[in-house]
mmCIF file of C-alpha atoms and ligand atoms in Angstrom:
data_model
loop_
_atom_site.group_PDB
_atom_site.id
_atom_site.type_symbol
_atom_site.label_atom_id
_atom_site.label_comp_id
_atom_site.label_asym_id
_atom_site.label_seq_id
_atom_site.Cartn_x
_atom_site.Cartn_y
_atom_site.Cartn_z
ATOM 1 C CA UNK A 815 0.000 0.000 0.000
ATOM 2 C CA UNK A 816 1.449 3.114 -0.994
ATOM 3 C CA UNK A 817 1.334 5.891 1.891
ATOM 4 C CA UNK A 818 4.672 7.883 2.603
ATOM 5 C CA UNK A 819 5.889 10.415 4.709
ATOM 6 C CA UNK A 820 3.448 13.379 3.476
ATOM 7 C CA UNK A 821 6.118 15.859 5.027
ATOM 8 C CA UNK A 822 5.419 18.501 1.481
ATOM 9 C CA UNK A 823 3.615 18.212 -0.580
ATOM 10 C CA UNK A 824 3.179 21.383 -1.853
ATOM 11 C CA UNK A 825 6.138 24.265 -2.334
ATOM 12 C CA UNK A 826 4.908 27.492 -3.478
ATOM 13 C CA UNK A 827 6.425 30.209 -5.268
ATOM 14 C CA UNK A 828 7.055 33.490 -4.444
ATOM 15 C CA UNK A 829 7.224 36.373 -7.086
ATOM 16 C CA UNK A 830 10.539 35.521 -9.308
ATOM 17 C CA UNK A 831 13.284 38.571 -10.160
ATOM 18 C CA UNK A 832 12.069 40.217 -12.873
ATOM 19 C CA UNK A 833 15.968 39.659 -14.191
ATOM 20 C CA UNK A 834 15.781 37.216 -17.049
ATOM 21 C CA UNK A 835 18.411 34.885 -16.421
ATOM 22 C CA UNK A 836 19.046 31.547 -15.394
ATOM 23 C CA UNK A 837 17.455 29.691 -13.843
ATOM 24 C CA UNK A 838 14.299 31.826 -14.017
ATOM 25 C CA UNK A 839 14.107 31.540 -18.396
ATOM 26 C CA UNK A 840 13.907 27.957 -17.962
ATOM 27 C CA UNK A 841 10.405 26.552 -19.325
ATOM 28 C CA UNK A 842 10.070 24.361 -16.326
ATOM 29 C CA UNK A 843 10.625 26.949 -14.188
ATOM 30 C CA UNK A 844 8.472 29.509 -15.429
ATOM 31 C CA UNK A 845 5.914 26.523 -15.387
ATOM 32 C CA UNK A 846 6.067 26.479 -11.899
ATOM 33 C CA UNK A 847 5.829 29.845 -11.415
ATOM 34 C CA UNK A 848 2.984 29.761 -13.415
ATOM 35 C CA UNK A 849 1.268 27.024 -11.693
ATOM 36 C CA UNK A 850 2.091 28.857 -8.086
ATOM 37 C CA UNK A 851 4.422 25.841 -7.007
ATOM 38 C CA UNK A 852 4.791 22.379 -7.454
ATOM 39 C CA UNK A 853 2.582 19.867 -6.260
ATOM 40 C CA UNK A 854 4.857 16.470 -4.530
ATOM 41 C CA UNK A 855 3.615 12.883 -3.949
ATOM 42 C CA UNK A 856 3.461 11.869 0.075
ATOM 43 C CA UNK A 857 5.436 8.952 -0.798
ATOM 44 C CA UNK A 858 7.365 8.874 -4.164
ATOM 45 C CA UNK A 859 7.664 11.613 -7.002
ATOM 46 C CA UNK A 860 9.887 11.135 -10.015
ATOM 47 C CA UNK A 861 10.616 13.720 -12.404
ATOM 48 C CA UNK A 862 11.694 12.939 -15.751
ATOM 49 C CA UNK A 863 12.478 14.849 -18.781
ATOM 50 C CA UNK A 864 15.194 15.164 -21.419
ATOM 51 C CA UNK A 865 19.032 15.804 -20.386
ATOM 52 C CA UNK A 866 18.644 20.013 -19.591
ATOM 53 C CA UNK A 867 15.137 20.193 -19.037
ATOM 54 C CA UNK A 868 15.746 21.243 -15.620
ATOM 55 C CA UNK A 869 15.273 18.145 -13.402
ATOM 56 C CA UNK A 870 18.611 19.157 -11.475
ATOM 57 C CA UNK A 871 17.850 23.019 -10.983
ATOM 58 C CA UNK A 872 14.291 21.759 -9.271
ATOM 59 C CA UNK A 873 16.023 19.212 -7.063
ATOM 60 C CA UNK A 874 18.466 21.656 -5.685
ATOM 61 C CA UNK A 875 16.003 24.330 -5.450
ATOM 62 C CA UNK A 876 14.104 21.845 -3.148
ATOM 63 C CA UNK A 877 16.888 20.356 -1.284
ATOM 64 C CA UNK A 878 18.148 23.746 0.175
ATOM 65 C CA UNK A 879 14.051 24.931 0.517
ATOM 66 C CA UNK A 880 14.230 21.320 2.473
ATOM 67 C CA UNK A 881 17.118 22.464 4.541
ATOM 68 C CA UNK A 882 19.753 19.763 3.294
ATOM 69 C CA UNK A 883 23.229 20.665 1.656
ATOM 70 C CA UNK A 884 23.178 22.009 -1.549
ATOM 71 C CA UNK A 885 25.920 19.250 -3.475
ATOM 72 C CA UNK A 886 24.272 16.617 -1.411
ATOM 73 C CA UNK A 887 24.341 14.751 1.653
ATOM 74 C CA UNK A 888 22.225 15.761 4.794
ATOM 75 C CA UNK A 889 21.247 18.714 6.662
ATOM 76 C CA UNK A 890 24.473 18.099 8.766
ATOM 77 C CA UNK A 891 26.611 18.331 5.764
ATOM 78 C CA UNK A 892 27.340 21.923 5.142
ATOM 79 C CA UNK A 893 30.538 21.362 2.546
ATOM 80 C CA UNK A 894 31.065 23.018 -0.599
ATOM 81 C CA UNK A 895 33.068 22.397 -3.327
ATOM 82 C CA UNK A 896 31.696 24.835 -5.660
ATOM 83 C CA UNK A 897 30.536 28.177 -5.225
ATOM 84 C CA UNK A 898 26.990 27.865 -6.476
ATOM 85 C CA UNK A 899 24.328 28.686 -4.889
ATOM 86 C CA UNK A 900 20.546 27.981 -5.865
ATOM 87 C CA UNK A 901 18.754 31.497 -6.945
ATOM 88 C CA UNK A 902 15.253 29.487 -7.445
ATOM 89 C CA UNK A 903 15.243 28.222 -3.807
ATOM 90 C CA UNK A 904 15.110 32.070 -2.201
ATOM 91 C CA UNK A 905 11.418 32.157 -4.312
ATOM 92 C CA UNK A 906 10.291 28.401 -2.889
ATOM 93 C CA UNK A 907 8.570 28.138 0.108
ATOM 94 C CA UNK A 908 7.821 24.521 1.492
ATOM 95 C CA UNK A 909 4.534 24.089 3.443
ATOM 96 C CA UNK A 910 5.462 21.304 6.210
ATOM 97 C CA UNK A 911 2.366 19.381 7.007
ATOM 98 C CA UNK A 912 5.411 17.789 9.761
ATOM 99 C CA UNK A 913 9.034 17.706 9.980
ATOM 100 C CA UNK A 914 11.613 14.652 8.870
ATOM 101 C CA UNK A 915 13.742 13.033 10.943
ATOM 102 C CA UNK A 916 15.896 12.177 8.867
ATOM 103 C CA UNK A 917 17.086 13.386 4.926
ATOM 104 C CA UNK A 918 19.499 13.031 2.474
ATOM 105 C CA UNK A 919 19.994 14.372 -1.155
ATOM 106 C CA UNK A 920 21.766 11.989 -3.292
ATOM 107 C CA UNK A 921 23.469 12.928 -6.428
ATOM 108 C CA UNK A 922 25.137 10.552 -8.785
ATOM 109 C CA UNK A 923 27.493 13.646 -9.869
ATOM 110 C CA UNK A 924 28.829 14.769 -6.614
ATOM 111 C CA UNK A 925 28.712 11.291 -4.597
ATOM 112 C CA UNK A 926 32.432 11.482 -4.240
ATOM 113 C CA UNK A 927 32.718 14.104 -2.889
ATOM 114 C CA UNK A 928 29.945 13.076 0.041
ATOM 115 C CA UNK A 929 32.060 9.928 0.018
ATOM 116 C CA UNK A 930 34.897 11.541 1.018
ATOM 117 C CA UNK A 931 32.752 13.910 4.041
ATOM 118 C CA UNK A 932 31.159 11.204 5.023
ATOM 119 C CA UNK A 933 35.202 10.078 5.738
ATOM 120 C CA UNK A 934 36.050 13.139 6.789
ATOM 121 C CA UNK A 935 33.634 13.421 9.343
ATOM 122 C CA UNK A 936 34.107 9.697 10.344
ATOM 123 C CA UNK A 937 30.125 9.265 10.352
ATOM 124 C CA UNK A 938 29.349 5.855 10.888
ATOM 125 C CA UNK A 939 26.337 3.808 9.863
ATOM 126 C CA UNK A 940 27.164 3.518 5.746
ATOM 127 C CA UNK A 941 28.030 0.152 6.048
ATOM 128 C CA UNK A 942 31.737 0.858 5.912
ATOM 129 C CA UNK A 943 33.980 3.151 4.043
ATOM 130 C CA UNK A 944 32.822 4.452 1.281
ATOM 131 C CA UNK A 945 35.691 4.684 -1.017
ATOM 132 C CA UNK A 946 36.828 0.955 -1.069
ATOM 133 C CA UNK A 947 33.184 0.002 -2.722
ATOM 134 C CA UNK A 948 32.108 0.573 -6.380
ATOM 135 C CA UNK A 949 30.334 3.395 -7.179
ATOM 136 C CA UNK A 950 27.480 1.569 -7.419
ATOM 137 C CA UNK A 951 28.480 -0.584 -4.047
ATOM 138 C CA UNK A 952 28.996 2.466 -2.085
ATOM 139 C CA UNK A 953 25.723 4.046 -3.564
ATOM 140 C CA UNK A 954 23.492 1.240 -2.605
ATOM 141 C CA UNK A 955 25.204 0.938 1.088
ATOM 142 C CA UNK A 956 24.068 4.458 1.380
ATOM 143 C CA UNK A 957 20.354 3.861 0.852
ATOM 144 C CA UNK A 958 20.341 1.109 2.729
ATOM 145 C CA UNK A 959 22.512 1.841 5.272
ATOM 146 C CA UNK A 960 21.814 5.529 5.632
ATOM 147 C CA UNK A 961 18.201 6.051 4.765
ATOM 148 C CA UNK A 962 15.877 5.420 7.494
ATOM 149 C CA UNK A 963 12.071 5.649 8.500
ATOM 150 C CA UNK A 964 10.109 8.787 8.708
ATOM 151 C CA UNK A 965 12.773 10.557 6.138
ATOM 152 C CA UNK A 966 12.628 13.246 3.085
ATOM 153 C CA UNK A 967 15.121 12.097 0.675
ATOM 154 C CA UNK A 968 16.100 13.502 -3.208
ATOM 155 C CA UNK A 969 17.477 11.526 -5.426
ATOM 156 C CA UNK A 970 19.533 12.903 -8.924
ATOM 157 C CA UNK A 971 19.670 10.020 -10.902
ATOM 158 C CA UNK A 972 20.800 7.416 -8.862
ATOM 159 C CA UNK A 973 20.874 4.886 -11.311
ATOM 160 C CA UNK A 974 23.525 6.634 -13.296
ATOM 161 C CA UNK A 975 25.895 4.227 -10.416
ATOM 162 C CA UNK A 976 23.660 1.378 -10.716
ATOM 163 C CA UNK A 977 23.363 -1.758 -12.526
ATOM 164 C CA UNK A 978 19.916 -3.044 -13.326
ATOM 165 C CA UNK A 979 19.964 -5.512 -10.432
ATOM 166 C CA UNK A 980 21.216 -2.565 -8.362
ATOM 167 C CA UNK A 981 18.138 -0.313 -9.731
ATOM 168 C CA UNK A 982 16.193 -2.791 -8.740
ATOM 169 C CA UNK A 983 17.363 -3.226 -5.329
ATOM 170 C CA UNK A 984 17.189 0.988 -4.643
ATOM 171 C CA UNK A 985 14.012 0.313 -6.322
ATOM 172 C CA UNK A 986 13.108 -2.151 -3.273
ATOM 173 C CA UNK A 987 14.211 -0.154 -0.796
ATOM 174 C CA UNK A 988 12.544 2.709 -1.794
ATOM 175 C CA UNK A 989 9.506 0.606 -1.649
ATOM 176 C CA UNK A 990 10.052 -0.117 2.063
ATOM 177 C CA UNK A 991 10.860 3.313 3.109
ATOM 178 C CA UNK A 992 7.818 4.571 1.736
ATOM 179 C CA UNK A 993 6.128 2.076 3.564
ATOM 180 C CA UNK A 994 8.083 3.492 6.603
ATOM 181 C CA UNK A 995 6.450 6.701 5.868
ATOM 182 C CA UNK A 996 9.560 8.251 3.800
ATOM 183 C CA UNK A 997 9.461 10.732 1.419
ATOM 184 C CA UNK A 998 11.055 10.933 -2.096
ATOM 185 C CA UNK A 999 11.948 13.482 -4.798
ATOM 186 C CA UNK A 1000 13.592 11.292 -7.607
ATOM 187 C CA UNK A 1001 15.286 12.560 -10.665
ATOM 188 C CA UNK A 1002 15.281 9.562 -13.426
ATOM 189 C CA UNK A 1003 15.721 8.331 -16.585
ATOM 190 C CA UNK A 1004 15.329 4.516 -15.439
ATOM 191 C CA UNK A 1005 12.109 2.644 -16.646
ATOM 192 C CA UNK A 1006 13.095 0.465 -14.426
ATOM 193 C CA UNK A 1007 13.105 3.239 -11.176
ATOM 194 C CA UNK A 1008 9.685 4.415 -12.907
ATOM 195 C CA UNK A 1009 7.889 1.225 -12.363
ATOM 196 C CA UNK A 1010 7.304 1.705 -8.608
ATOM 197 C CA UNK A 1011 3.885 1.556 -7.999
ATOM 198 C CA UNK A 1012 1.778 3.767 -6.838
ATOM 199 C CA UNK A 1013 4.366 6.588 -7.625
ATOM 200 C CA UNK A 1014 3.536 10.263 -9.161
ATOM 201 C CA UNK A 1015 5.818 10.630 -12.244
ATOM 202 C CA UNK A 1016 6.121 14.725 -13.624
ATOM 203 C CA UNK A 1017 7.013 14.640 -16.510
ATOM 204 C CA UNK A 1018 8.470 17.983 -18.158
ATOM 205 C CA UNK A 1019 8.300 17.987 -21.948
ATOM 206 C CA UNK A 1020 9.935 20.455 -24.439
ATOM 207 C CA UNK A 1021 7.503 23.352 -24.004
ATOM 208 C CA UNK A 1022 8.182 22.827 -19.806
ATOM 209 C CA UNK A 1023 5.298 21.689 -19.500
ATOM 210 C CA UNK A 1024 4.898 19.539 -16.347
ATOM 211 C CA UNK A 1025 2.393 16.887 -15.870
ATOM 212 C CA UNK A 1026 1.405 13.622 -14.225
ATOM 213 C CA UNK A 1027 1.904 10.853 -16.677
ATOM 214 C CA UNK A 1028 1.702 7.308 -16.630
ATOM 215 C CA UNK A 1029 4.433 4.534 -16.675
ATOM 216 C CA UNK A 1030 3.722 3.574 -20.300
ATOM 217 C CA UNK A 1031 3.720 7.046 -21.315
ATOM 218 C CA UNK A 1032 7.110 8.251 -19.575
ATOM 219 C CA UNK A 1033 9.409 9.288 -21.891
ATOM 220 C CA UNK A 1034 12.432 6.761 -20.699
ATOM 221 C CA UNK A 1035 9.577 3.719 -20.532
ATOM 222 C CA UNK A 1036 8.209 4.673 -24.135
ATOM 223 C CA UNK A 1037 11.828 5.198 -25.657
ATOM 224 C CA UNK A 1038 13.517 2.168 -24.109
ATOM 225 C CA UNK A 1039 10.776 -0.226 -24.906
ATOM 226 C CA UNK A 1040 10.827 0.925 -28.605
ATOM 227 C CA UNK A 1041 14.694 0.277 -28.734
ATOM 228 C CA UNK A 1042 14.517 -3.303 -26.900
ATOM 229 C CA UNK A 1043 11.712 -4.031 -29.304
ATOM 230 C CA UNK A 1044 13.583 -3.590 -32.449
ATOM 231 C CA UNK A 1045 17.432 -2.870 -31.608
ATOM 232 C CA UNK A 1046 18.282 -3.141 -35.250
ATOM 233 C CA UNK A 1047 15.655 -1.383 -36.520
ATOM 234 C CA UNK A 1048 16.596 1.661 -34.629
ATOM 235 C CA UNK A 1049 20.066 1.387 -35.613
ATOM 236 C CA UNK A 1050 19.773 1.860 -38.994
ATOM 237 C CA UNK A 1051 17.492 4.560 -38.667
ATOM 238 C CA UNK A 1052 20.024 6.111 -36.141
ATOM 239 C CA UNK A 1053 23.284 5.613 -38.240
ATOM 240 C CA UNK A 1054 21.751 6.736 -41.653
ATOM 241 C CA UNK A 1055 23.736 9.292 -43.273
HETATM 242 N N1 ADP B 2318 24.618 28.461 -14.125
HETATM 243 C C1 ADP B 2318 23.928 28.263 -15.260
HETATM 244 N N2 ADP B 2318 23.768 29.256 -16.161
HETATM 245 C C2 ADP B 2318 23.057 29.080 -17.297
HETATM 246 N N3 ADP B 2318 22.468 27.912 -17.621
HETATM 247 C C3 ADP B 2318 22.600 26.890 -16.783
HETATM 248 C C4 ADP B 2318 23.335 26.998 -15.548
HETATM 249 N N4 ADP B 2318 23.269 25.808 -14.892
HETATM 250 C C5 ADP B 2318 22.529 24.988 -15.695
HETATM 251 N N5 ADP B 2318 22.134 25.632 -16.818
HETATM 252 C C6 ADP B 2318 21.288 25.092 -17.888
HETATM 253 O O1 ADP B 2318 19.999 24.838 -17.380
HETATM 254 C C7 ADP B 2318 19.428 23.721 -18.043
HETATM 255 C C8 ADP B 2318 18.863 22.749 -17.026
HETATM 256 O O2 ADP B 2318 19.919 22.112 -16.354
HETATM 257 P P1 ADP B 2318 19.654 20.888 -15.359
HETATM 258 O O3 ADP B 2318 18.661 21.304 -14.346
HETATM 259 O O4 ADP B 2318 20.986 20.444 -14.864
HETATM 260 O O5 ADP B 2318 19.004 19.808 -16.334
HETATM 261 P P2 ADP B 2318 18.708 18.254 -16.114
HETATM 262 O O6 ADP B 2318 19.072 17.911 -14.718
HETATM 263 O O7 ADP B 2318 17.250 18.073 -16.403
HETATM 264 O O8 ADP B 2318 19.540 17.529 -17.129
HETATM 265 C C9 ADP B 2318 20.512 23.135 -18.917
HETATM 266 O O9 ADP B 2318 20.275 23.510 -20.242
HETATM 267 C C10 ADP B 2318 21.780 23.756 -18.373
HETATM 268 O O10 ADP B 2318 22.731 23.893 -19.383
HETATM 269 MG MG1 MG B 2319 20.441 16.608 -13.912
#
């Protein structure tokens, strides 16, 4: 039975700059605006959409509106390897309905770096150190190590580290958290991932456009099941001068 941690599921917007840059001219973003705020699953949300449709610049938005470390990790991680910061959180507002206990954003792209604070810190309770596992290893020891009931956690693509055995074991585990009343915010292009049940999938198309959509009609579900159906068939089209 799906249920979840209901800690947000709404974040509304506040009036954007009236500057026209980044991250503000992004179609997703001005969606949102548009729309007020975003509307989030109790239990599990995936967004999908195409490589620079803005799936990233939402999840950071939300993870420092959610109080957690902007390059990952939890709200006890306050590292920084880059100077960033996120311009579309200081116009999100999160309505609590109650607080966490526990969070965690994950990001395929910086996990090293939370790796290595995670060693730095000497935090215990990942299931051992970090950087003598595989990426993938020392990603899945993380969510099940580190990831516990009555948690918010965001997710960029965390099968990017995985194999599909390993996508579906965080796929598992995600199941049991919610169950646990956990929260997620996942980033994905896995069909795999996608076919949690009982999940909310957003899907932003070209135009920014961001709406619920079902499994077969994801984007990654839709394209991948076209290629495994006729690998060939795709690869002439594909390679054609
Ligand atoms: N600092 C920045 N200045 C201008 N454009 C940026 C900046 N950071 C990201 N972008 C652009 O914003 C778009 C959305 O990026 P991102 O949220 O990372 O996409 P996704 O995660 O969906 O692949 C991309 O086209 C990216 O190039
Ligand atoms: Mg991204």
């Amino acid at each position: 039975m799906a249920s979840g941690g209901g800690f947000v599921t709404w974040v509304r917007t506040q009036p954007p700059p009236s500057a026209e840059e980044h991250p503000f001219t992004l179609p997703v973003v001005r969606e949102v605006f548009a729309r007020g705020g975003i509307g989030l699953d109790p239990g599990v949300t995936f967004l999908v959409g195409d490589n620079g449709s803005g799936k990233s610049t939402l999840l950071e938005a939300l993870a420092v509106v959610f109080g957690m470390n902007l390059e990952g990790g939890s709200r006890n991680f306050r590292f920084s390897t880059r100077t960033e910061r996120s311009a579309l959180a200081e116009h999100l507002v999160a309505r609590w309905r109650k607080r966490p206990r526990a969070d965690f954003f994950l990001r395929a792209e910086s996990f090293y770096n939370v790796a290595t604070q995670v060693e730095r810190l000497g935090v215990s309770g990942y299931g051992g150190p970090l950087h003598e596992r595989s990426h993938g290893e020392s990603f899945l020891d993380l969510a099940l190590n580190r990831f516990w009931p009555d948690g918010l956690y965001l997710l960029d693509e965390p099968e990017a580290a995985l194999s599909v055995r390993g996508c579906l074991a965080l796929l598992r585990r995600i199941h049991d958290l919610r169950e646990q009343r956990c929260q997620f915010v996942v980033a994905t292009h896995s069909p795999i991932l996608l076919a949690l049940p009982g999940a909310l999938i957003l899907q932003i198309d070209e135009d920014g456009a961001l709406s619920p959509t079902g499994y077969d009609e994801a984007e990654p579900v839709r394209l991948t099941r076209a290629f495994l159906a006729a690998p060939d068939r795709l690869m002439r089209e594909l390679l054609a001068d």
